[in-house]
XYZ file of C-alpha atoms in Angstrom:
776
model
C -31.385 -13.950 -8.676
C -30.658 -15.399 -5.267
C -31.038 -13.863 -1.858
C -28.092 -15.268 0.058
C -25.240 -12.800 0.370
C -22.417 -11.740 2.623
C -20.063 -14.347 4.052
C -21.906 -17.479 2.996
C -19.655 -18.689 0.196
C -19.647 -22.473 -0.167
C -16.584 -24.197 1.249
C -15.566 -25.801 -2.002
C -12.341 -27.702 -2.420
C -11.201 -26.901 -5.928
C -9.522 -30.109 -6.979
C -9.022 -30.167 -10.722
C -6.413 -31.974 -12.724
C -4.997 -28.777 -14.152
C -4.533 -27.023 -10.809
C -1.218 -25.256 -10.556
C 0.472 -25.364 -7.180
C 3.979 -25.067 -5.808
C 5.636 -27.418 -8.219
C 5.045 -25.243 -11.266
C 6.484 -22.027 -9.824
C 10.042 -21.417 -10.961
C 11.320 -19.238 -8.136
C 13.963 -19.786 -5.522
C 13.291 -22.805 -3.287
C 16.083 -24.149 -1.106
C 16.630 -27.341 0.790
C 15.358 -27.802 4.302
C 16.910 -25.543 6.946
C 16.131 -25.867 10.638
C 18.150 -23.244 12.495
C 17.136 -19.639 13.132
C 19.851 -17.012 12.920
C 20.447 -15.248 16.259
C 23.227 -13.808 18.414
C 24.247 -14.573 21.992
C 24.014 -18.374 21.672
C 25.498 -19.615 24.909
C 25.402 -23.223 23.700
C 28.065 -22.369 21.125
C 30.141 -19.882 23.108
C 29.880 -19.541 26.888
C 31.650 -16.163 26.823
C 28.531 -14.438 25.523
C 26.829 -14.700 28.933
C 29.340 -12.108 30.200
C 28.606 -9.553 27.445
C 26.354 -6.706 28.432
C 24.647 -6.671 25.042
C 23.581 -10.288 25.606
C 22.063 -9.533 29.017
C 18.332 -9.192 28.446
C 17.828 -7.799 31.958
C 19.696 -4.604 31.087
C 18.046 -1.644 29.432
C 18.071 -1.588 25.655
C 20.172 1.579 25.372
C 22.806 0.169 27.706
C 22.952 -3.091 25.750
C 23.377 -1.295 22.438
C 26.061 1.004 23.867
C 27.929 -2.016 25.236
C 27.895 -3.675 21.822
C 28.967 -0.589 19.890
C 31.958 0.098 22.142
C 33.271 -3.452 21.614
C 33.444 -3.145 17.821
C 36.337 -2.146 15.625
C 35.760 0.339 12.822
C 35.710 -2.434 10.239
C 33.222 -4.452 12.286
C 31.010 -1.402 12.509
C 31.095 -0.955 8.743
C 30.039 -4.597 8.344
C 26.778 -3.573 9.976
C 25.730 -0.646 7.792
C 24.938 -2.825 4.753
C 22.013 -5.194 4.258
C 24.200 -8.302 4.169
C 25.674 -7.676 7.600
C 28.835 -9.670 8.232
C 29.429 -11.985 11.151
C 31.512 -10.973 14.164
C 32.424 -14.420 15.358
C 34.561 -13.256 18.284
C 31.419 -11.786 19.868
C 29.016 -14.536 18.861
C 27.200 -12.409 16.275
C 26.304 -14.261 13.053
C 25.697 -12.852 9.593
C 22.322 -11.234 9.228
C 20.408 -10.388 6.054
C 18.270 -7.291 6.563
C 16.451 -7.455 3.230
C 13.169 -9.363 3.307
C 9.862 -8.355 1.732
C 6.257 -8.761 2.890
C 4.163 -6.464 0.713
C 1.089 -8.723 0.689
C 2.447 -11.917 2.190
C 5.882 -13.306 2.978
C 7.902 -12.929 -0.221
C 11.147 -14.467 -1.418
C 12.035 -11.463 -3.571
C 14.666 -10.297 -1.068
C 17.659 -12.508 -0.180
C 16.602 -12.783 3.470
C 13.717 -15.167 2.805
C 13.521 -18.550 1.084
C 11.000 -21.311 0.714
C 11.869 -24.977 1.096
C 10.333 -28.403 1.352
C 9.718 -27.511 4.995
C 7.719 -24.386 4.120
C 6.944 -24.524 0.382
C 4.727 -21.420 0.344
C 3.017 -18.704 2.377
C -0.391 -17.057 2.238
C -0.514 -14.643 -0.697
C -3.016 -11.860 -0.082
C -4.370 -9.542 -2.766
C -2.033 -6.912 -4.118
C -2.229 -3.819 -1.893
C -4.275 -1.659 -4.276
C -7.173 -4.139 -4.043
C -6.944 -4.552 -0.276
C -7.036 -0.751 0.038
C -10.290 -0.777 -1.957
C -11.939 -2.476 1.027
C -11.548 0.749 3.066
C -11.338 -1.519 6.108
C -8.602 -0.668 8.620
C -9.267 -3.784 10.698
C -8.625 -5.884 7.586
C -5.363 -4.046 6.915
C -4.160 -4.868 10.418
C -5.462 -8.453 10.348
C -3.476 -9.176 7.187
C -0.380 -7.717 8.834
C -0.841 -10.009 11.835
C -1.090 -13.101 9.649
C 1.947 -12.094 7.592
C 4.051 -11.473 10.697
C 2.993 -14.790 12.221
C 3.997 -16.653 9.070
C 7.236 -14.638 8.929
C 8.133 -15.533 12.519
C 7.280 -19.169 11.842
C 9.664 -19.148 8.868
C 12.346 -17.319 10.862
C 12.248 -20.043 13.502
C 13.254 -22.638 10.918
C 15.928 -20.482 9.288
C 13.932 -19.447 6.207
C 13.325 -15.747 6.899
C 14.720 -12.728 8.626
C 13.005 -10.372 11.019
C 13.191 -7.102 9.051
C 10.685 -6.684 6.237
C 10.824 -3.737 3.850
C 7.110 -3.229 3.489
C 4.652 -1.482 3.053
C 4.873 0.840 0.037
C 2.937 3.994 0.969
C 3.800 6.209 -1.981
C 0.876 8.138 -3.436
C -0.514 6.677 -6.681
C -0.195 10.095 -8.316
C -0.260 9.063 -11.969
C -2.341 6.226 -13.488
C 0.589 5.113 -15.657
C 2.901 4.274 -12.760
C 3.925 0.619 -12.919
C 4.160 0.328 -9.132
C 0.813 1.918 -8.319
C -0.415 -1.629 -7.741
C 1.805 -1.866 -4.642
C 0.293 1.218 -3.011
C -2.964 1.963 -1.158
C -3.951 4.442 -3.880
C -4.082 8.175 -4.460
C -5.538 9.528 -1.217
C -3.244 10.630 1.644
C -5.681 9.624 4.407
C -6.405 6.159 3.006
C -2.678 5.617 2.405
C -1.912 6.807 5.937
C -4.520 4.551 7.520
C -3.407 1.586 5.435
C 0.269 2.139 6.243
C -0.110 2.607 10.002
C -2.618 -0.266 10.310
C -0.525 -2.741 8.318
C 2.570 -1.705 10.274
C 0.766 -2.309 13.555
C -0.309 -5.740 12.343
C 3.248 -6.626 11.405
C 5.013 -5.184 14.422
C 2.862 -5.251 17.522
C 3.431 -8.185 19.900
C 0.492 -10.556 20.062
C 0.365 -10.386 23.855
C 1.045 -6.612 24.081
C 3.195 -7.387 27.132
C 6.030 -5.104 26.052
C 4.978 -2.638 23.350
C 8.606 -1.679 22.740
C 9.311 -5.177 21.422
C 8.695 -6.038 17.781
C 7.135 -9.130 16.295
C 8.840 -8.244 13.017
C 10.180 -4.860 11.895
C 8.275 -3.092 9.111
C 9.589 -0.396 6.772
C 7.581 2.319 5.017
C 8.913 3.142 1.573
C 9.936 4.934 -0.674
C 10.522 8.334 0.918
C 9.630 10.606 -0.849
C 7.767 11.890 -3.951
C 8.662 8.659 -5.717
C 6.121 7.583 -8.327
C 7.910 7.356 -11.655
C 9.930 4.310 -12.690
C 10.604 4.373 -16.406
C 8.479 6.539 -18.672
C 9.463 7.592 -22.179
C 13.164 7.451 -21.415
C 12.953 9.109 -17.980
C 13.879 6.691 -15.202
C 13.869 6.763 -11.435
C 17.660 6.729 -11.220
C 17.960 10.096 -12.947
C 14.636 11.787 -12.222
C 14.566 15.003 -10.222
C 11.087 15.405 -8.737
C 10.388 19.138 -8.524
C 7.857 19.399 -5.710
C 6.332 22.416 -4.014
C 6.399 22.505 -0.241
C 2.617 22.623 -0.319
C 2.352 19.380 -2.291
C 5.035 17.745 -0.169
C 3.232 18.482 3.070
C -0.345 17.760 2.043
C 0.117 14.899 -0.434
C 3.444 13.075 -0.534
C 4.563 13.091 3.116
C 1.393 12.355 5.181
C 1.491 8.548 4.711
C 5.112 8.428 5.872
C 4.392 10.681 8.820
C 1.491 8.432 9.824
C 3.702 5.360 9.541
C 6.140 6.882 12.018
C 3.845 8.848 14.342
C 0.770 6.592 14.376
C 2.254 3.215 13.441
C 5.636 3.548 15.225
C 7.244 1.914 12.228
C 10.762 0.580 12.790
C 12.185 1.840 9.504
C 11.766 4.242 6.610
C 13.380 3.690 3.210
C 14.629 6.627 1.140
C 14.089 6.511 -2.616
C 16.213 6.614 -5.790
C 14.988 9.927 -7.144
C 16.099 13.408 -6.312
C 13.669 15.878 -4.796
C 14.323 19.489 -5.783
C 17.868 18.698 -6.827
C 18.967 16.514 -3.900
C 18.997 12.709 -3.701
C 16.593 11.748 -0.950
C 19.199 9.435 0.595
C 21.653 12.339 0.850
C 19.273 15.013 2.108
C 19.828 15.856 5.789
C 16.604 17.863 5.909
C 14.502 14.878 4.839
C 16.289 12.172 6.828
C 17.748 13.670 10.010
C 15.482 16.701 9.939
C 12.013 15.379 9.152
C 11.980 11.595 9.699
C 14.113 11.477 12.819
C 13.865 15.071 14.021
C 10.244 16.125 13.491
C 8.545 12.720 13.451
C 10.861 11.053 16.023
C 11.499 7.759 14.217
C 12.321 4.986 16.676
C 14.308 2.818 14.288
C 16.615 2.920 11.297
C 16.662 4.616 7.900
C 17.600 2.387 4.975
C 18.389 3.225 1.363
C 16.581 1.712 -1.577
C 18.864 -0.883 -3.074
C 22.049 0.647 -4.480
C 20.604 4.164 -4.275
C 23.800 5.527 -2.692
C 25.737 4.132 -5.625
C 23.069 5.585 -7.938
C 23.474 9.131 -6.687
C 27.223 8.825 -7.188
C 27.394 6.905 -10.485
C 24.179 7.983 -12.224
C 23.307 11.354 -10.739
C 26.938 12.482 -10.263
C 25.945 14.194 -7.060
C 29.455 13.901 -5.597
C 32.888 13.780 -7.173
C 34.182 10.792 -5.229
C 32.609 7.651 -3.756
C 33.950 8.599 -0.333
C 32.048 11.881 -0.517
C 28.906 9.972 -1.441
C 29.318 7.640 1.537
C 29.858 10.600 3.848
C 26.891 12.535 2.444
C 24.552 9.604 3.022
C 25.644 8.849 6.583
C 25.755 12.509 7.614
C 22.274 12.998 6.157
C 20.963 10.344 8.540
C 21.177 7.097 6.584
C 21.781 4.102 8.851
C 21.775 1.136 6.496
C 22.720 0.732 2.851
C 20.881 -1.836 0.783
C 23.864 -2.687 -1.349
C 27.616 -2.769 -0.886
C 28.574 0.858 -1.518
C 28.951 1.948 2.105
C 30.779 -1.264 2.882
C 33.321 -0.424 0.196
C 33.854 3.305 0.752
C 33.049 4.264 4.358
C 36.459 3.385 5.804
C 38.159 5.585 3.221
C 35.718 8.387 4.022
C 36.772 8.193 7.663
C 40.428 8.096 6.717
C 40.013 11.223 4.583
C 38.321 13.075 7.395
C 34.929 13.229 5.683
C 33.353 11.199 8.480
C 34.045 10.603 12.149
C 33.777 7.135 13.628
C 31.097 8.515 15.916
C 28.944 9.194 12.831
C 29.032 5.478 12.091
C 28.302 4.744 15.742
C 25.066 6.721 15.408
C 24.012 4.627 12.414
C 24.751 1.215 13.885
C 23.162 2.238 17.186
C 19.857 2.618 15.347
C 20.349 -0.684 13.526
C 21.295 -2.686 16.613
C 18.494 -1.115 18.658
C 16.024 -2.471 16.111
C 17.492 -5.958 16.331
C 17.370 -5.704 20.137
C 13.635 -4.946 19.951
C 13.238 -8.074 17.823
C 14.967 -10.297 20.375
C 17.893 -11.046 18.057
C 20.366 -10.653 20.937
C 18.286 -12.574 23.485
C 19.531 -16.041 22.609
C 17.571 -19.041 21.369
C 14.281 -17.813 19.817
C 12.600 -21.080 20.821
C 12.688 -19.786 24.416
C 11.231 -16.416 23.472
C 7.783 -15.205 22.434
C 6.803 -16.781 19.095
C 9.266 -19.600 19.731
C 6.613 -22.250 19.230
C 5.622 -21.001 15.768
C 6.681 -23.215 12.885
C 5.595 -24.662 9.528
C 2.215 -25.659 10.960
C 1.388 -21.958 11.333
C 1.945 -21.104 7.669
C -0.832 -21.505 5.089
C -3.400 -22.433 7.708
C -7.005 -22.775 6.604
C -7.866 -19.598 8.510
C -5.087 -17.631 6.809
C -6.143 -18.798 3.372
C -9.763 -17.920 4.098
C -8.654 -14.415 5.102
C -6.911 -14.080 1.734
C -10.165 -15.011 0.023
C -12.169 -12.618 2.177
C -9.705 -9.770 1.572
C -10.191 -10.189 -2.165
C -13.973 -10.241 -1.794
C -13.932 -7.089 0.328
C -11.817 -5.230 -2.215
C -13.520 -6.202 -5.496
C -15.255 -3.152 -6.972
C -18.537 -3.382 -8.865
C -18.174 -0.543 -11.369
C -21.358 -1.105 -13.376
C -24.422 -3.287 -12.938
C -27.490 -3.268 -15.122
C -30.661 -4.395 -13.418
C -31.067 -8.137 -13.819
C -27.390 -8.781 -14.537
C -25.523 -9.543 -11.309
C -25.680 -11.544 -9.207
C -26.090 -14.615 -11.346
C -28.099 -17.548 -10.042
C -26.293 -20.907 -10.050
C -29.661 -22.583 -10.585
C -30.426 -20.517 -13.680
C -27.029 -20.828 -15.356
C -26.704 -24.120 -17.233
C -23.627 -23.036 -19.192
C -21.303 -20.128 -18.449
C -18.884 -18.873 -21.123
C -15.572 -17.856 -19.565
C -13.359 -15.977 -22.006
C -10.174 -13.950 -21.744
C -6.402 -13.986 -21.292
C -6.715 -13.581 -17.512
C -9.466 -16.166 -17.048
C -7.183 -19.017 -16.058
C -4.037 -17.260 -14.858
C -2.214 -18.057 -11.654
C 0.868 -15.906 -11.066
C -0.830 -12.854 -12.574
C -3.240 -12.854 -9.648
C -0.545 -12.203 -7.041
C 1.073 -9.185 -8.680
C 4.650 -8.239 -7.874
C 6.781 -8.506 -4.731
C 5.101 -11.864 -4.437
C 6.035 -15.073 -2.698
C 5.038 -18.645 -3.437
C 1.348 -18.982 -2.528
C -0.200 -21.826 -0.578
C -2.207 -22.703 -3.692
C -4.045 -20.960 -6.516
C -7.687 -20.720 -7.463
C -8.024 -19.126 -10.902
C -11.197 -17.326 -12.026
C -12.054 -20.268 -14.272
C -11.593 -22.722 -11.409
C -13.689 -20.611 -9.053
C -16.536 -20.345 -11.540
C -16.331 -23.994 -12.601
C -16.774 -25.034 -8.972
C -20.233 -23.441 -9.048
C -21.610 -24.016 -12.568
C -20.728 -25.739 -15.830
C -18.344 -23.603 -17.861
C -17.028 -23.409 -21.397
C -13.627 -21.758 -21.594
C -11.809 -19.896 -24.359
C -8.497 -18.083 -23.956
C -9.624 -15.373 -26.385
C -6.120 -13.900 -26.739
C -2.811 -15.707 -26.454
C -1.728 -13.165 -23.830
C -2.817 -9.800 -22.448
C -1.241 -7.854 -25.322
C -3.931 -9.541 -27.472
C -2.418 -9.059 -30.891
C -4.866 -11.427 -32.571
C -8.107 -12.098 -30.698
C -10.179 -15.251 -31.253
C -13.240 -13.168 -32.081
C -15.114 -15.743 -34.168
C -14.715 -18.523 -31.600
C -15.604 -16.220 -28.713
C -18.795 -15.014 -30.392
C -19.875 -18.587 -31.060
C -19.345 -19.498 -27.402
C -21.151 -16.430 -26.002
C -24.096 -16.823 -28.361
C -25.077 -20.140 -26.802
C -24.165 -19.603 -23.138
C -26.624 -18.432 -20.500
C -24.101 -15.775 -19.392
C -20.607 -14.686 -20.385
C -17.716 -13.656 -18.157
C -14.860 -11.858 -19.927
C -11.711 -11.773 -17.772
C -9.482 -9.149 -19.335
C -6.896 -6.590 -18.167
C -3.115 -6.720 -17.982
C -0.269 -8.280 -16.010
C 3.326 -7.581 -14.987
C 4.446 -7.508 -18.618
C 2.632 -4.165 -18.979
C 2.890 -2.592 -15.493
C 5.627 -3.299 -13.000
C 8.687 -1.915 -11.273
C 10.921 -0.180 -13.852
C 8.061 -0.149 -16.393
C 5.387 2.530 -16.556
C 2.455 2.485 -18.949
C 2.042 4.851 -21.893
C -1.610 4.044 -22.620
C -4.829 3.902 -20.600
C -6.714 1.722 -23.049
C -7.044 -2.038 -22.781
C -4.243 -3.463 -24.914
C -4.411 -4.782 -28.446
C -7.676 -6.318 -29.584
C -9.173 -6.686 -26.108
C -11.743 -3.893 -26.773
C -12.667 -5.491 -30.098
C -13.148 -8.879 -28.441
C -15.337 -7.371 -25.712
C -17.527 -5.410 -28.135
C -17.991 -8.292 -30.574
C -18.860 -10.763 -27.832
C -21.325 -8.307 -26.302
C -23.124 -7.930 -29.641
C -24.092 -11.584 -29.882
C -24.166 -12.780 -26.280
C -27.307 -14.685 -25.348
C -27.270 -13.608 -21.698
C -25.628 -11.053 -19.394
C -22.049 -10.039 -20.210
C -19.824 -9.508 -17.174
C -16.515 -7.752 -17.852
C -13.843 -8.469 -15.240
C -10.768 -6.216 -15.283
C -7.646 -7.611 -13.613
C -5.018 -4.895 -13.161
C -3.270 -2.556 -10.769
C -4.021 0.710 -12.563
C -7.224 1.964 -14.120
C -8.343 2.142 -17.751
C -10.357 4.209 -20.139
C -13.126 1.662 -20.676
C -15.732 4.208 -21.697
C -16.614 1.945 -24.656
C -17.780 -0.728 -22.188
C -19.227 1.638 -19.604
C -21.623 3.056 -22.196
C -22.364 -0.234 -23.974
C -25.743 -1.540 -22.803
C -24.795 -5.062 -23.871
C -21.908 -5.066 -21.353
C -24.224 -5.466 -18.403
C -21.743 -5.518 -15.515
C -18.132 -4.504 -14.914
C -15.932 -5.651 -12.024
C -12.442 -4.453 -11.164
C -10.598 -7.169 -9.232
C -7.059 -5.744 -8.964
C -4.562 -8.559 -8.605
C -6.705 -10.572 -6.191
C -4.174 -12.942 -4.624
C -4.004 -16.707 -4.365
C -7.753 -17.126 -3.757
C -8.773 -14.510 -6.312
C -10.737 -16.869 -8.523
C -12.858 -18.078 -5.622
C -13.511 -14.489 -4.511
C -14.534 -13.436 -8.026
C -16.976 -16.358 -8.207
C -18.354 -15.499 -4.765
C -19.196 -11.985 -5.963
C -20.529 -12.938 -9.403
C -22.886 -15.551 -7.947
C -24.008 -13.462 -5.008
C -22.408 -15.378 -2.158
C -20.749 -12.063 -1.308
C -22.294 -8.633 -1.763
C -19.596 -6.371 -3.296
C -18.509 -3.417 -1.153
C -15.170 -2.290 -2.596
C -14.546 1.334 -3.595
C -11.970 2.577 -6.067
C -8.853 3.850 -4.272
C -7.789 5.758 -7.397
C -9.331 7.780 -10.216
C -9.840 6.163 -13.626
C -9.001 8.769 -16.265
C -9.817 9.055 -19.969
C -7.113 8.463 -22.542
C -7.056 12.211 -23.269
C -5.577 12.780 -19.792
C -2.221 11.564 -21.102
C -2.052 14.387 -23.628
C -2.393 17.035 -20.929
C -0.323 15.570 -18.116
C 3.295 14.409 -18.494
C 4.364 11.975 -15.781
C 7.285 14.237 -14.957
C 5.054 17.108 -13.812
C 4.744 16.585 -10.061
C 2.263 19.401 -9.448
C -0.916 18.191 -7.813
C -2.848 21.397 -8.302
C -4.317 22.471 -11.647
C -2.918 25.310 -13.734
C -5.678 26.545 -16.072
C -3.298 28.935 -17.838
C -1.341 25.946 -19.145
C -4.277 23.603 -19.662
C -3.024 21.451 -16.793
C -5.995 19.763 -15.046
C -4.289 18.691 -11.826
C -4.026 15.228 -10.279
C -6.179 12.868 -8.240
C -9.767 13.467 -7.178
C -8.613 16.129 -4.702
C -7.482 18.536 -7.427
C -8.312 17.146 -10.879
C -10.776 19.318 -12.805
C -11.356 17.148 -15.898
C -13.696 14.306 -16.807
C -13.258 10.837 -15.325
C -14.220 7.332 -16.359
C -14.777 6.338 -12.732
C -14.086 8.516 -9.711
C -12.165 7.791 -6.529
C -14.536 6.095 -4.080
C -16.857 4.743 -6.765
C -18.272 1.309 -6.081
C -21.712 -0.290 -6.356
C -23.489 -2.938 -4.290
C -26.295 -5.438 -4.744
C -27.984 -3.463 -1.972
C -29.131 0.166 -1.982
C -27.709 2.300 0.822
C -28.805 5.777 1.844
C -27.057 8.290 4.102
C -28.335 11.149 6.180
C -26.526 13.387 8.614
C -28.875 13.562 11.598
C -26.747 15.687 13.886
C -23.939 18.084 13.041
C -23.127 21.658 13.979
C -24.037 24.561 11.745
C -21.250 26.697 13.175
C -17.911 25.872 14.815
C -15.893 28.548 16.603
C -12.102 28.665 16.796
C -10.850 29.848 20.211
C -8.230 32.528 19.541
C -6.399 34.650 22.075
C -7.722 38.180 22.478
C -4.570 39.680 20.967
C -4.612 37.418 17.875
C -4.318 39.498 14.714
C -7.394 37.903 13.163
C -9.592 39.293 15.957
C -8.830 42.756 14.662
C -8.780 42.189 10.909
C -11.519 41.652 8.357
C -9.061 40.166 5.874
C -8.224 36.941 7.718
C -9.204 33.949 5.582
C -7.290 31.419 7.688
C -5.484 30.975 10.971
C -2.305 29.004 11.514
C -2.845 25.546 13.007
C -0.125 26.039 15.597
C 0.453 23.666 18.488
C -0.913 26.142 21.035
C -4.242 26.336 19.215
C -4.494 22.640 18.371
C -3.868 21.637 21.977
C -7.244 23.180 22.767
C -8.729 20.217 20.881
C -11.488 21.788 18.821
C -13.616 18.803 17.845
C -17.196 18.052 16.917
C -19.246 14.952 16.096
C -21.079 14.041 12.925
C -23.968 11.652 13.597
C -24.992 9.733 10.537
C -27.827 7.338 9.737
C -27.036 4.686 7.148
C -29.937 2.665 5.787
C -29.882 -0.517 3.721
C -33.090 -0.241 1.714
C -32.699 -3.570 -0.087
C -33.566 -7.021 1.173
C -29.998 -8.184 0.677
C -27.572 -7.819 3.549
C -24.076 -6.575 2.874
C -21.054 -4.561 3.910
C -20.772 -0.897 3.064
C -17.862 1.543 3.165
C -18.971 4.943 4.449
C -16.700 7.721 3.196
C -16.804 11.216 4.709
C -15.435 14.001 2.514
C -15.125 17.728 3.093
C -14.902 20.642 0.675
C -13.030 23.483 2.424
C -13.246 27.188 1.585
C -11.352 28.161 -1.583
C -8.195 29.551 0.009
C -4.528 28.564 -0.402
C -5.328 26.435 -3.475
C -7.105 24.026 -1.163
C -8.415 20.666 -2.432
C -11.754 20.543 -4.246
C -12.648 17.955 -1.622
C -10.728 15.468 0.483
C -11.411 12.379 2.562
C -11.479 12.969 6.328
C -12.878 9.663 7.542
C -14.121 6.231 6.508
C -15.547 3.134 8.129
C -16.724 -0.262 6.935
C -20.043 -1.408 8.365
C -22.311 -4.415 7.813
C -26.084 -4.154 7.564
C -28.776 -6.756 7.193
C -31.457 -6.214 4.582
C -34.025 -3.517 5.369
C -32.047 -2.307 8.370
C -30.134 0.780 9.430
C -27.604 2.008 11.930
C -26.385 5.191 13.521
C -22.678 5.922 13.294
C -20.470 8.735 14.454
C -17.444 10.464 13.015
C -15.390 12.633 15.375
C -13.918 15.561 13.454
C -10.785 17.265 14.768
C -10.604 20.747 13.270
C -6.790 20.949 13.297
C -6.214 17.427 12.020
C -9.130 16.930 9.634
C -10.169 20.346 8.355
C -6.819 22.128 8.094
C -5.206 22.751 4.714
C -1.605 23.435 3.747
C -0.783 26.897 2.448
C 1.635 27.790 -0.333
C 4.608 27.789 2.076
C 3.808 24.429 3.589
C 2.188 25.759 6.777
C -0.928 24.124 8.201
C -3.823 26.570 8.204
C -7.446 26.421 9.330
C -9.506 28.141 6.679
C -12.322 30.356 7.877
C -15.647 30.240 6.101
C -18.041 27.674 4.723
C -17.311 23.933 4.578
C -19.387 21.256 2.879
C -19.435 17.723 4.290
C -20.254 14.939 1.800
C -21.458 11.406 2.538
C -22.749 9.621 -0.534
C -25.181 12.039 -2.182
C -25.914 13.837 1.089
C -24.326 17.200 1.893
C -24.177 19.329 5.032
C -22.864 22.880 5.254
C -21.152 24.317 8.306
C -19.346 27.558 9.026
C -15.978 27.810 10.745
C -15.390 31.174 12.356
C -13.508 32.959 15.095
């Protein structure tokens, strides 16, 4: 073993003849473009200097109003679809609203392209792995890099300014093909990820004018969307039946945080229905909640063609004009697709819509573009005007991608004496598996073209001599090379098996039906482990979790790592962890269930809470009552950390008015968390000592959970705070969590009302517990 850990990975240039870079990626690359798209270009049309909407000295509302009043009805309709048409008489060019930036600038949407000028952008780990870092500063730092690269590409005409990311849906079911895009199953982690990433994308670097946007983010897909295509049920036809309790305490919190905490510029409504209504046609959800209750400062956009979907597939309205009217009256501002462009004028003509309804929509759209500087003339004379190709794929950005992967990698199992490996002790390393030398697999979906790739094999080969075997022709592993693999492992000093799946088995429009590793992967792992000369390290590359109980309980499989889809530098990060140049600190952001879970829980059942009468065990660590393979928050380290709460109250009192009913009743088990009460700011501090008892330094994610009293079908426990810290070997630190009773300890009752339960609470940090009583 070696004693150097943390951020001391060797700066190795992986230059091998079989490296795969830009030239081998068959996605859209266009010729060189050098002109950003923007309105109010006085060099082309001097008249624009006299338009109020082009006058940057006026207030934003006045500028938008001036623009809207100048437009004809048809010109207005041009601006409620993603491919907004040009209005040449006013100096307004075409604008493509649809760009993606889930974990790096992507060319999935039509608004972004790569070219010889900018052949790629930094590709960070897929979101599920980044979330495993439990590091809000990392979430925001990635957002800042992505927005800088996006602005640089915009300045040379290769990108837009509106990016439909992040995905903050709850990873409710382990089979969901898009769980990889999300921050996981916990509402608080998803909320913190969403608001932090949004801030990184949107906030101006100089903070001079916080109302301006660097780029405009979009939190999607609102709401209760987490089924794509499972056993013949697809997202276009699915009606998610959701209780108000589950909506308010599970599905909606990440979106609320995006809007309230992150000030996101957009929210996207989803394909599915919720309780019989398409989300993009529900005035309660759009105008009522997003814009009314949460006060969205921005625009609401449909998922692509979802207005057409609720007309053609869900048959929600009898005519397309009714569908157009329903969407706009519900609060939709922009249609990804052409449906509103085709049918809105007829809806107005038939009296289903007023022109003022369309004015409301385009006002929100134009206000967003105003905040982005789109109507301020030449972007070269604005903030970010000096950004260009030199600012994309910088060494610093690529190193952040590597560090993000390292921070997220989760050590699930580690037998003493297995990891970390010593480069000096390993003369030959067997590297086996269908994901051992992959490139595109590492960047997941909604990807762009990366700056470069470092595969697991390349990362490991840069440190020690390796012998490589594919093991299976692909991840489905119909016919494993068992004999060859055993021969290789029997003579190597250690064996790394890089298994898992890829987008062929989990993706958008494709949900899983099995939680086991596919095909003969388990056979290959077990047979190799039987004969291996040295430690056997199983590396799982995937978005979702697996039932790998066979490996968990096999003493010959000495270590298990989950690496998500680790991004362009994933192979280097994996090698850093395996050889101890980085001490693993990731924690699972989702529960890993046994295969038997599938027999009890259909994907179509949206209920979070268990129902013992029907044998239904519930969902996610907050409610699930069954056995797990690995629990939410599980993650090991090469260090040994201990936790102790050194100061916390035993009792906390809720200040109620003298005439409150609960002061005169013995039956009160909760009080309503109304604004009047919560304004009194009932808070307390938890002081915690964290000790690193090992000689190895490392990072550590401290997770604070609470178990509330058993009222209102409250969660078994839920996360109320987390923080990533770094400790040297044999050192400790004091840290503090501030707990807000209304925000952190409240639960949602059966009618969707926030309540503060009275009684005994248990705080959990690691294996340490502290009990406190909440009373009147």
